[in-house]
């Protein structure tokens, strides 16, 4: 549904509303803040500007999904074959093909339509109602009815219904993460003067007198005037920019660009683009395009074969000759391929749905299998989207660090370590010593490091997780930490100078929080030690006397409390470090109390800088005793008199922590040859720190060549300031881009495409929408994701779990491997049939008409049933044990690698020649070459030998196709030892029983041959063959020869190294026995060799992860490839 009538009309202003004063805006809109719009004015404006909706909120259209299924290359080819069958009055064959088409279309339509309907259930309007002032009365109306000029009232918890210019605010803060990617709320200031600012220089997140549609109010209250609605809001602009992101630009028809011939040339190229898109030759995933081309190539070959059939029969086109021609053409086309492919995709989608991944398009999982790069937003995707107190520096005591906080709201999750305070000089000295040791270990050009056996898993984890200072204690439960007086004072201040609440909901059995995210983080930290505000006020009797709320101008807040023990008064203050420090006279308490001098102040600021360098937002916490006049809620003591003479209790470092599973997911992606790029709106220091913590970039960047290190972390301004040519010359594309804008993300994806990469984009915010659609695979978050992000995506993670991406990629790779298997299986049988039928043209009866060695219905039976069910079984093969330890497959080659093509030809020729020999032996052996007449029409005694020969060929071809399915389970490995890890001396039966569907498909298919040959009437009328006796020996012998031939071909490939051996067929000896590579985060690098540009898909990378216990598959210590 669009935005309604008049949706293209946009409210115009002399300047952008954030640059106008409130008086100018009131005058321009003709609005009265005390009365609001009248009902008639609101109706007129809604008619003029349309409803406050985004395009695409109307749901899925069934006919568009159905049309997409019909406009499929293989379906179009089958439609032509169906028409030809009916044209020659072969209604049985035409009916079978019709059933195949209907089955393919219905399966694809049902699955994709159901996925889209489920997406409709996930979609919801961001703001269902809005509180507006109309006719002087405050009322709640549907947000779709909000119009420019409405006065909107907002408060904590509200979702903002449209873009508004704020004119009144009381401690108002808004969470604009969905729009900007920033984790922290934005404090609003309606009085901020932007008169001299420009629209380009002042980003959306910096316009503090504006509030935007779909953002939420986290604190305070306010009022504003609606300035933009619907598609003209900031969220609407992003949605608009995505419409056509994936469309190919129209060919130019301007004479200025191409001369006088350009209009005609441009028109021809536009027609070519349209036809190519309709036929599926220029759009879709690599597999879709390859299969479309294959369908038309096979169709062309089918026509060529039909012409050959007509030529051999002297172009005397009788119905029998036409049927033979159609049969030869049909033998060239794998009728069951689309059905098998569709059902395989449906099975994969069902499997992923159980793992909380909703696939919106059947092709998405196949595309995931070839992903080489993932471009991910940070906030809410790699991180939890919630703030956590990561570190607390207590003067004279040390640094308390929170580790393994699985849930930011849960104070019972995580452990505490206590580290020693260190100056920057001490840390630099330690870093230099480690670097010198590293250089010494690099002697000889290799990087090797043997880890002591006694090194525990916890030590390894800490080596990766910890920031630069070392811990002096083991991980401890917060309840076991000794709360020294200095820590006790710090916790009292963070808990009491705080408006957030933390409580356990018994009914939902989870921790819940309310309030500002920063204050929630501090409250949870205090609660870890059982010193939260609830405990202090409720159990210990602390009583608040008054509050001095946070003020953005002074950047601090204070509370005054009465001490329960002696009735004295204490003031607690927290805020920006510089502002608090200026008010402090001492630092520390008790034995560690020290007067603040310039030197001490410098040391404190250095400690703040060290925390900030780790990507933490740093706050100062202080207190003082009050000995002045009594204080209560009615006291009018200026805050300047209260907030002075303070004692600094410590610094708190807060950040948005990574999701617990993110590190493992990133490590597994890197081990699979997939680069993870972080594209975030956060500060560069914060972005780099998170990237190091989850393993996207090395912890110690000094171990890299300088040009590589400089390229890995960029700001959006730096990246956007480069031309495309300069970006293409970078040794590595950035793995981290901070202060990222939507345009930066789409430029990054374009740069990846220019390097031949296949990119996925993950995200949940509106700002991720354009890049989700520009990427080859868009991955949205289902719970926290915006409607725009979900609508732009190809798959949706219904649990917002980043690790689910690894499951989806693994499923995509498994499906790709299985698609290769069943495509090889189906096309091998097609090649065998074509060889048999083309060579069979030489078998002519007394009237010189060709006699087919296999009837048309036999061909359809074999193509649809005999080949189809084993192909389904191959599509259900489980993933190989090390499928995520190899590089992505080459998307340019796709399924049809040279190995698959040669296998198809070799196996098909062998199959065709064996069946041809069987036919020849029977006809020209005991049959003495007597073929008879009209054997293509019906049975007669003269055709007895031909019908017996057809029966033997039918049985033989059936068994060869079925046994080839078991052989193709391992493209290179012997059927008798498919799993190289098996310790069994003869694992054949265990291997074939593992895939039970395939086992029963082969078994039942082999047995069904007998009734097809022996049922009277059915055999001679439908299949045009009859029962046989001694001829059974020929198919049995042929099966043994065929298996021997396939085994010898595989042996030759393994022995002579023909084609690239899939990584799954090799045993990674280094995984079990090799030394560990030197770890830099998760990475192994050579500092002496500058890295080359990113390799093409499937070629590995020098910038490669090193997982626990082994190097990446196929890579030596310095990125050198090995065959293990």
PDB file of N, CA and C in Angstrom, residues 1026-1060:
ATOM      1  N   UNK A1026       9.034 -56.317 -23.690  1.00  0.00           N
ATOM      2  CA  UNK A1026       8.389 -57.518 -23.164  1.00  0.00           C
ATOM      3  C   UNK A1026       9.338 -58.253 -22.229  1.00  0.00           C
ATOM      4  N   UNK A1027       8.807 -59.312 -21.610  1.00  0.00           N
ATOM      5  CA  UNK A1027       9.581 -60.044 -20.606  1.00  0.00           C
ATOM      6  C   UNK A1027      10.813 -60.683 -21.246  1.00  0.00           C
ATOM      7  N   UNK A1028      11.861 -60.814 -20.419  1.00  0.00           N
ATOM      8  CA  UNK A1028      13.118 -61.392 -20.890  1.00  0.00           C
ATOM      9  C   UNK A1028      13.545 -62.525 -19.965  1.00  0.00           C
ATOM     10  N   UNK A1029      14.526 -63.328 -20.432  1.00  0.00           N
ATOM     11  CA  UNK A1029      15.034 -64.456 -19.636  1.00  0.00           C
ATOM     12  C   UNK A1029      16.551 -64.363 -19.496  1.00  0.00           C
ATOM     13  N   UNK A1030      17.277 -65.031 -20.441  1.00  0.00           N
ATOM     14  CA  UNK A1030      18.742 -65.037 -20.351  1.00  0.00           C
ATOM     15  C   UNK A1030      19.335 -63.636 -20.475  1.00  0.00           C
ATOM     16  N   UNK A1031      18.572 -62.674 -21.017  1.00  0.00           N
ATOM     17  CA  UNK A1031      19.080 -61.315 -21.248  1.00  0.00           C
ATOM     18  C   UNK A1031      19.428 -60.583 -19.952  1.00  0.00           C
ATOM     19  N   UNK A1032      18.917 -61.083 -18.807  1.00  0.00           N
ATOM     20  CA  UNK A1032      19.234 -60.422 -17.523  1.00  0.00           C
ATOM     21  C   UNK A1032      20.745 -60.422 -17.256  1.00  0.00           C
ATOM     22  N   UNK A1033      21.457 -61.349 -17.808  1.00  0.00           N
ATOM     23  CA  UNK A1033      22.897 -61.404 -17.563  1.00  0.00           C
ATOM     24  C   UNK A1033      23.597 -60.154 -18.064  1.00  0.00           C
ATOM     25  N   UNK A1034      23.112 -59.585 -19.162  1.00  0.00           N
ATOM     26  CA  UNK A1034      23.770 -58.401 -19.748  1.00  0.00           C
ATOM     27  C   UNK A1034      23.676 -57.179 -18.820  1.00  0.00           C
ATOM     28  N   UNK A1035      22.507 -56.811 -18.287  1.00  0.00           N
ATOM     29  CA  UNK A1035      22.460 -55.687 -17.336  1.00  0.00           C
ATOM     30  C   UNK A1035      23.308 -55.924 -16.094  1.00  0.00           C
ATOM     31  N   UNK A1036      23.329 -57.176 -15.592  1.00  0.00           N
ATOM     32  CA  UNK A1036      24.108 -57.451 -14.383  1.00  0.00           C
ATOM     33  C   UNK A1036      25.594 -57.245 -14.642  1.00  0.00           C
ATOM     34  N   UNK A1037      26.083 -57.770 -15.756  1.00  0.00           N
ATOM     35  CA  UNK A1037      27.500 -57.588 -16.105  1.00  0.00           C
ATOM     36  C   UNK A1037      27.799 -56.111 -16.330  1.00  0.00           C
ATOM     37  N   UNK A1038      26.870 -55.402 -16.993  1.00  0.00           N
ATOM     38  CA  UNK A1038      27.074 -53.983 -17.280  1.00  0.00           C
ATOM     39  C   UNK A1038      27.221 -53.164 -15.988  1.00  0.00           C
ATOM     40  N   UNK A1039      26.459 -53.527 -14.951  1.00  0.00           N
ATOM     41  CA  UNK A1039      26.554 -52.809 -13.675  1.00  0.00           C
ATOM     42  C   UNK A1039      27.964 -52.933 -13.109  1.00  0.00           C
ATOM     43  N   UNK A1040      28.526 -54.135 -13.119  1.00  0.00           N
ATOM     44  CA  UNK A1040      29.883 -54.320 -12.600  1.00  0.00           C
ATOM     45  C   UNK A1040      30.902 -53.530 -13.424  1.00  0.00           C
ATOM     46  N   UNK A1041      30.751 -53.545 -14.741  1.00  0.00           N
ATOM     47  CA  UNK A1041      31.679 -52.795 -15.603  1.00  0.00           C
ATOM     48  C   UNK A1041      31.549 -51.296 -15.337  1.00  0.00           C
ATOM     49  N   UNK A1042      30.305 -50.829 -15.183  1.00  0.00           N
ATOM     50  CA  UNK A1042      30.066 -49.400 -14.955  1.00  0.00           C
ATOM     51  C   UNK A1042      30.689 -48.941 -13.634  1.00  0.00           C
ATOM     52  N   UNK A1043      30.481 -49.702 -12.574  1.00  0.00           N
ATOM     53  CA  UNK A1043      31.076 -49.359 -11.272  1.00  0.00           C
ATOM     54  C   UNK A1043      32.587 -49.356 -11.370  1.00  0.00           C
ATOM     55  N   UNK A1044      33.163 -50.372 -12.060  1.00  0.00           N
ATOM     56  CA  UNK A1044      34.607 -50.421 -12.226  1.00  0.00           C
ATOM     57  C   UNK A1044      35.109 -49.203 -13.000  1.00  0.00           C
ATOM     58  N   UNK A1045      34.378 -48.820 -14.040  1.00  0.00           N
ATOM     59  CA  UNK A1045      34.772 -47.656 -14.825  1.00  0.00           C
ATOM     60  C   UNK A1045      34.754 -46.375 -14.009  1.00  0.00           C
ATOM     61  N   UNK A1046      33.710 -46.166 -13.209  1.00  0.00           N
ATOM     62  CA  UNK A1046      33.616 -44.964 -12.378  1.00  0.00           C
ATOM     63  C   UNK A1046      34.720 -44.951 -11.320  1.00  0.00           C
ATOM     64  N   UNK A1047      34.986 -46.091 -10.731  1.00  0.00           N
ATOM     65  CA  UNK A1047      36.033 -46.166  -9.713  1.00  0.00           C
ATOM     66  C   UNK A1047      37.406 -45.878 -10.318  1.00  0.00           C
ATOM     67  N   UNK A1048      37.659 -46.395 -11.523  1.00  0.00           N
ATOM     68  CA  UNK A1048      38.948 -46.134 -12.181  1.00  0.00           C
ATOM     69  C   UNK A1048      39.082 -44.657 -12.539  1.00  0.00           C
ATOM     70  N   UNK A1049      38.003 -44.037 -12.968  1.00  0.00           N
ATOM     71  CA  UNK A1049      38.047 -42.603 -13.292  1.00  0.00           C
ATOM     72  C   UNK A1049      38.335 -41.774 -12.035  1.00  0.00           C
ATOM     73  N   UNK A1050      37.683 -42.090 -10.931  1.00  0.00           N
ATOM     74  CA  UNK A1050      37.956 -41.377  -9.676  1.00  0.00           C
ATOM     75  C   UNK A1050      39.398 -41.596  -9.239  1.00  0.00           C
ATOM     76  N   UNK A1051      39.880 -42.838  -9.377  1.00  0.00           N
ATOM     77  CA  UNK A1051      41.263 -43.138  -9.000  1.00  0.00           C
ATOM     78  C   UNK A1051      42.229 -42.320  -9.829  1.00  0.00           C
ATOM     79  N   UNK A1052      41.960 -42.202 -11.111  1.00  0.00           N
ATOM     80  CA  UNK A1052      42.827 -41.410 -11.983  1.00  0.00           C
ATOM     81  C   UNK A1052      42.825 -39.941 -11.552  1.00  0.00           C
ATOM     82  N   UNK A1053      41.676 -39.420 -11.182  1.00  0.00           N
ATOM     83  CA  UNK A1053      41.605 -38.023 -10.737  1.00  0.00           C
ATOM     84  C   UNK A1053      42.426 -37.816  -9.471  1.00  0.00           C
ATOM     85  N   UNK A1054      42.318 -38.771  -8.554  1.00  0.00           N
ATOM     86  CA  UNK A1054      43.079 -38.634  -7.308  1.00  0.00           C
ATOM     87  C   UNK A1054      44.572 -38.842  -7.539  1.00  0.00           C
ATOM     88  N   UNK A1055      44.912 -39.801  -8.391  1.00  0.00           N
ATOM     89  CA  UNK A1055      46.321 -40.148  -8.594  1.00  0.00           C
ATOM     90  C   UNK A1055      47.066 -39.064  -9.357  1.00  0.00           C
ATOM     91  N   UNK A1056      46.452 -38.570 -10.429  1.00  0.00           N
ATOM     92  CA  UNK A1056      47.145 -37.606 -11.289  1.00  0.00           C
ATOM     93  C   UNK A1056      46.789 -36.161 -10.952  1.00  0.00           C
ATOM     94  N   UNK A1057      45.976 -35.979  -9.928  1.00  0.00           N
ATOM     95  CA  UNK A1057      45.647 -34.623  -9.495  1.00  0.00           C
ATOM     96  C   UNK A1057      44.822 -33.852 -10.491  1.00  0.00           C
ATOM     97  N   UNK A1058      44.018 -34.558 -11.295  1.00  0.00           N
ATOM     98  CA  UNK A1058      43.167 -33.854 -12.248  1.00  0.00           C
ATOM     99  C   UNK A1058      42.089 -33.054 -11.519  1.00  0.00           C
ATOM    100  N   UNK A1059      41.949 -31.821 -11.931  1.00  0.00           N
ATOM    101  CA  UNK A1059      40.969 -30.897 -11.343  1.00  0.00           C
ATOM    102  C   UNK A1059      41.331 -30.602  -9.885  1.00  0.00           C
ATOM    103  N   UNK A1060      40.742 -29.578  -9.358  1.00  0.00           N
ATOM    104  CA  UNK A1060      41.032 -29.175  -7.976  1.00  0.00           C
ATOM    105  C   UNK A1060      40.273 -30.084  -7.026  1.00  0.00           C
TER     106      UNK A1060
END
